[in-house]
PDB file of C-alpha atoms in Angstrom:
ATOM      1  CA  HIS A   1      16.163   6.204   1.180  1.00 92.00           C
ATOM      2  CA  VAL A   2      13.220   7.841   3.379  1.00 95.00           C
ATOM      3  CA  GLN A   3      12.498   5.802   6.697  1.00 97.00           C
ATOM      4  CA  LEU A   4       9.654   6.684   8.553  1.00 98.00           C
ATOM      5  CA  VAL A   5       9.339   4.828  12.250  1.00 98.00           C
ATOM      6  CA  GLU A   6       6.645   5.364  14.286  1.00 98.00           C
ATOM      7  CA  SER A   7       6.964   4.185  18.059  1.00 98.00           C
ATOM      8  CA  GLY A   8       5.060   5.318  21.764  1.00 98.00           C
ATOM      9  CA  GLY A   9       2.034   3.139  20.411  1.00 98.00           C
ATOM     10  CA  GLY A  10       0.471   1.061  23.883  1.00 97.00           C
ATOM     11  CA  SER A  11      -2.720  -0.355  25.617  1.00 98.00           C
ATOM     12  CA  VAL A  12      -4.167   2.003  27.762  1.00 98.00           C
ATOM     13  CA  GLN A  13      -7.727   2.486  29.140  1.00 98.00           C
ATOM     14  CA  ALA A  14     -10.843   5.084  27.599  1.00 98.00           C
ATOM     15  CA  GLY A  15     -10.102   8.803  28.454  1.00 98.00           C
ATOM     16  CA  GLY A  16      -6.263   7.915  28.588  1.00 98.00           C
ATOM     17  CA  SER A  17      -3.232   9.325  26.954  1.00 98.00           C
ATOM     18  CA  LEU A  18      -0.497   8.888  24.107  1.00 98.00           C
ATOM     19  CA  THR A  19       2.255  10.204  22.510  1.00 98.00           C
ATOM     20  CA  LEU A  20       3.776   9.494  18.841  1.00 98.00           C
ATOM     21  CA  SER A  21       6.536   9.450  17.839  1.00 98.00           C
ATOM     22  CA  CYS A  22       7.942   9.092  14.023  1.00 98.00           C
ATOM     23  CA  ALA A  23      11.489   9.623  13.249  1.00 98.00           C
ATOM     24  CA  VAL A  24      12.413  10.310  10.435  1.00 98.00           C
ATOM     25  CA  SER A  25      15.351  10.091   7.861  1.00 97.00           C
ATOM     26  CA  GLY A  26      15.874  10.358   3.498  1.00 96.00           C
ATOM     27  CA  VAL A  27      14.104  13.579   3.767  1.00 95.00           C
ATOM     28  CA  THR A  28      13.685  16.144   6.951  1.00 96.00           C
ATOM     29  CA  VAL A  29      10.080  17.114   8.022  1.00 96.00           C
ATOM     30  CA  SER A  30      10.621  20.890   7.242  1.00 95.00           C
ATOM     31  CA  ALA A  31      11.132  20.741   3.802  1.00 95.00           C
ATOM     32  CA  TYR A  32       8.029  18.092   3.058  1.00 96.00           C
ATOM     33  CA  SER A  33       4.122  17.798   4.025  1.00 97.00           C
ATOM     34  CA  MET A  34       3.893  15.294   6.824  1.00 98.00           C
ATOM     35  CA  GLY A  35       0.256  13.583   8.760  1.00 98.00           C
ATOM     36  CA  TRP A  36      -0.523  10.709   9.725  1.00 98.00           C
ATOM     37  CA  PHE A  37      -3.134   8.313   9.281  1.00 98.00           C
ATOM     38  CA  ARG A  38      -4.489   4.903  10.921  1.00 98.00           C
ATOM     39  CA  GLN A  39      -6.151   1.584  10.477  1.00 97.00           C
ATOM     40  CA  SER A  40      -8.326  -0.612  12.019  1.00 94.00           C
ATOM     41  CA  PRO A  41      -9.111  -5.024  10.936  1.00 89.00           C
ATOM     42  CA  GLY A  42     -11.834  -4.092   8.266  1.00 90.00           C
ATOM     43  CA  LYS A  43     -12.028  -0.381   8.044  1.00 93.00           C
ATOM     44  CA  GLU A  44     -10.487   1.624   4.987  1.00 95.00           C
ATOM     45  CA  ARG A  45      -6.969   3.806   6.396  1.00 97.00           C
ATOM     46  CA  GLU A  46      -8.466   7.323   7.664  1.00 98.00           C
ATOM     47  CA  GLY A  47      -6.136  10.599   7.721  1.00 98.00           C
ATOM     48  CA  VAL A  48      -5.627  11.807  11.217  1.00 98.00           C
ATOM     49  CA  ALA A  49      -3.228  15.487  10.494  1.00 98.00           C
ATOM     50  CA  VAL A  50      -1.322  16.593   7.950  1.00 98.00           C
ATOM     51  CA  ILE A  51       1.229  19.503   9.057  1.00 97.00           C
ATOM     52  CA  ASP A  52       2.628  21.225   6.164  1.00 95.00           C
ATOM     53  CA  THR A  53       6.078  23.425   5.765  1.00 94.00           C
ATOM     54  CA  ASP A  54       4.330  26.345   6.694  1.00 93.00           C
ATOM     55  CA  GLY A  55       3.088  24.742   9.927  1.00 93.00           C
ATOM     56  CA  ARG A  56      -0.691  24.747   8.868  1.00 96.00           C
ATOM     57  CA  ILE A  57      -2.875  21.544   9.769  1.00 97.00           C
ATOM     58  CA  MET A  58      -5.716  19.750   9.484  1.00 97.00           C
ATOM     59  CA  TYR A  59      -7.344  17.029  10.942  1.00 98.00           C
ATOM     60  CA  ALA A  60     -10.106  14.521  10.416  1.00 98.00           C
ATOM     61  CA  ASN A  61     -12.714  15.890  12.575  1.00 98.00           C
ATOM     62  CA  SER A  62     -12.993  12.432  14.600  1.00 97.00           C
ATOM     63  CA  VAL A  63      -9.956  13.235  16.092  1.00 98.00           C
ATOM     64  CA  LYS A  64     -10.557  17.559  16.016  1.00 98.00           C
ATOM     65  CA  GLY A  65     -10.164  18.710  19.562  1.00 97.00           C
ATOM     66  CA  ARG A  66      -8.594  15.582  21.104  1.00 98.00           C
ATOM     67  CA  PHE A  67      -5.299  15.006  19.359  1.00 98.00           C
ATOM     68  CA  THR A  68      -2.597  17.571  18.043  1.00 98.00           C
ATOM     69  CA  ILE A  69       0.547  16.822  15.796  1.00 98.00           C
ATOM     70  CA  SER A  70       3.773  18.970  15.649  1.00 98.00           C
ATOM     71  CA  LYS A  71       7.421  18.576  14.135  1.00 97.00           C
ATOM     72  CA  ASP A  72      10.813  19.109  15.579  1.00 97.00           C
ATOM     73  CA  ALA A  73      12.828  19.820  12.086  1.00 96.00           C
ATOM     74  CA  ALA A  74      15.891  19.831  14.593  1.00 97.00           C
ATOM     75  CA  LYS A  75      15.829  16.402  16.156  1.00 98.00           C
ATOM     76  CA  ASN A  76      13.641  15.570  12.418  1.00 98.00           C
ATOM     77  CA  ILE A  77      10.021  13.815  14.510  1.00 98.00           C
ATOM     78  CA  VAL A  78       7.308  14.269  13.934  1.00 98.00           C
ATOM     79  CA  TYR A  79       5.077  13.376  16.978  1.00 98.00           C
ATOM     80  CA  LEU A  80       1.131  13.175  16.695  1.00 98.00           C
ATOM     81  CA  GLN A  81      -0.546  13.346  20.733  1.00 98.00           C
ATOM     82  CA  MET A  82      -3.615  11.511  21.343  1.00 98.00           C
ATOM     83  CA  LYS A  83      -5.883  12.757  24.793  1.00 98.00           C
ATOM     84  CA  ASN A  84      -8.857  11.677  25.882  1.00 98.00           C
ATOM     85  CA  LEU A  85      -8.704   7.921  23.627  1.00 98.00           C
ATOM     86  CA  LYS A  86     -11.811   6.424  23.325  1.00 98.00           C
ATOM     87  CA  PRO A  87     -12.030   2.992  21.702  1.00 97.00           C
ATOM     88  CA  GLU A  88     -13.015   4.040  18.013  1.00 96.00           C
ATOM     89  CA  ASP A  89      -9.105   5.029  18.339  1.00 97.00           C
ATOM     90  CA  THR A  90      -8.023   1.527  18.425  1.00 97.00           C
ATOM     91  CA  ALA A  91      -6.145   1.522  15.437  1.00 98.00           C
ATOM     92  CA  MET A  92      -1.758   0.766  14.236  1.00 98.00           C
ATOM     93  CA  TYR A  93      -0.917   4.190  13.146  1.00 98.00           C
ATOM     94  CA  HIS A  94       1.050   5.030  10.281  1.00 98.00           C
ATOM     95  CA  CYS A  95       3.721   8.185   9.173  1.00 98.00           C
ATOM     96  CA  ALA A  96       3.258   9.605   6.110  1.00 98.00           C
ATOM     97  CA  ALA A  97       5.213  12.147   4.072  1.00 98.00           C
ATOM     98  CA  ASP A  98       4.887  13.972   1.143  1.00 96.00           C
ATOM     99  CA  ARG A  99       6.344  16.673  -0.807  1.00 95.00           C
ATOM    100  CA  PRO A 100       4.510  19.940  -0.169  1.00 91.00           C
ATOM    101  CA  ALA A 101       1.284  20.841  -1.561  1.00 89.00           C
ATOM    102  CA  PRO A 102       1.024  22.280  -5.604  1.00 88.00           C
ATOM    103  CA  TYR A 103       0.299  26.344  -5.845  1.00 86.00           C
ATOM    104  CA  GLY A 104       1.429  26.703  -2.196  1.00 81.00           C
ATOM    105  CA  GLY A 105      -1.883  24.739  -0.667  1.00 86.00           C
ATOM    106  CA  LEU A 106      -2.474  22.437   1.968  1.00 89.00           C
ATOM    107  CA  TRP A 107      -2.608  18.561   1.458  1.00 93.00           C
ATOM    108  CA  ASN A 108      -6.575  17.758   2.112  1.00 94.00           C
ATOM    109  CA  VAL A 109      -5.985  15.339   5.879  1.00 96.00           C
ATOM    110  CA  ASN A 110      -8.191  12.648   3.832  1.00 96.00           C
ATOM    111  CA  LEU A 111      -4.805  12.126   1.025  1.00 96.00           C
ATOM    112  CA  VAL A 112      -2.211  11.621   3.979  1.00 97.00           C
ATOM    113  CA  PRO A 113      -3.184   6.973   3.347  1.00 97.00           C
ATOM    114  CA  GLU A 114      -1.593   7.902  -0.769  1.00 97.00           C
ATOM    115  CA  PHE A 115       1.672  10.372   0.742  1.00 97.00           C
ATOM    116  CA  ASP A 116       4.154   8.706  -0.841  1.00 97.00           C
ATOM    117  CA  TYR A 117       6.160   7.368   1.832  1.00 98.00           C
ATOM    118  CA  ARG A 118       4.915   5.675   4.713  1.00 98.00           C
ATOM    119  CA  GLY A 119       6.716   3.796   8.032  1.00 98.00           C
ATOM    120  CA  PRO A 120       4.751   0.055   8.996  1.00 98.00           C
ATOM    121  CA  GLY A 121       3.024   1.847  12.121  1.00 98.00           C
ATOM    122  CA  THR A 122       2.872   1.700  15.968  1.00 98.00           C
ATOM    123  CA  GLN A 123       0.099  -0.507  17.182  1.00 98.00           C
ATOM    124  CA  VAL A 124      -2.506   2.018  19.608  1.00 98.00           C
ATOM    125  CA  THR A 125      -5.120  -0.142  21.769  1.00 98.00           C
ATOM    126  CA  VAL A 126      -7.763   1.050  23.648  1.00 98.00           C
ATOM    127  CA  SER A 127     -10.392  -0.212  26.095  1.00 97.00           C
TER     128      SER A 127
END
């Protein structure tokens, strides 16, 4: 049974920072592609970041340079460090996991919302 549980969300002022965590069970973060996506009311889901089994990373243009995805294989946790937060970053943030992309490729970050396994999310509010 695969379970993803996010934590670390909260309310911050613009320019502030937060670090989200995703505790993973049922699969290992070293063997799966891991990602984060977000959704705001009335908006479509947006892939934010993805990291594959080899550590290759892709970010959405909207967060590039401000967000950092990482994983701790020993703890089986995935992180999303968020700096210089903006009001438009306000959303529910979800962790997601899927099998590695075929032929050794990297999943496009836009596909993260479609990953097979997704957590319930943690709310981030920037004012």
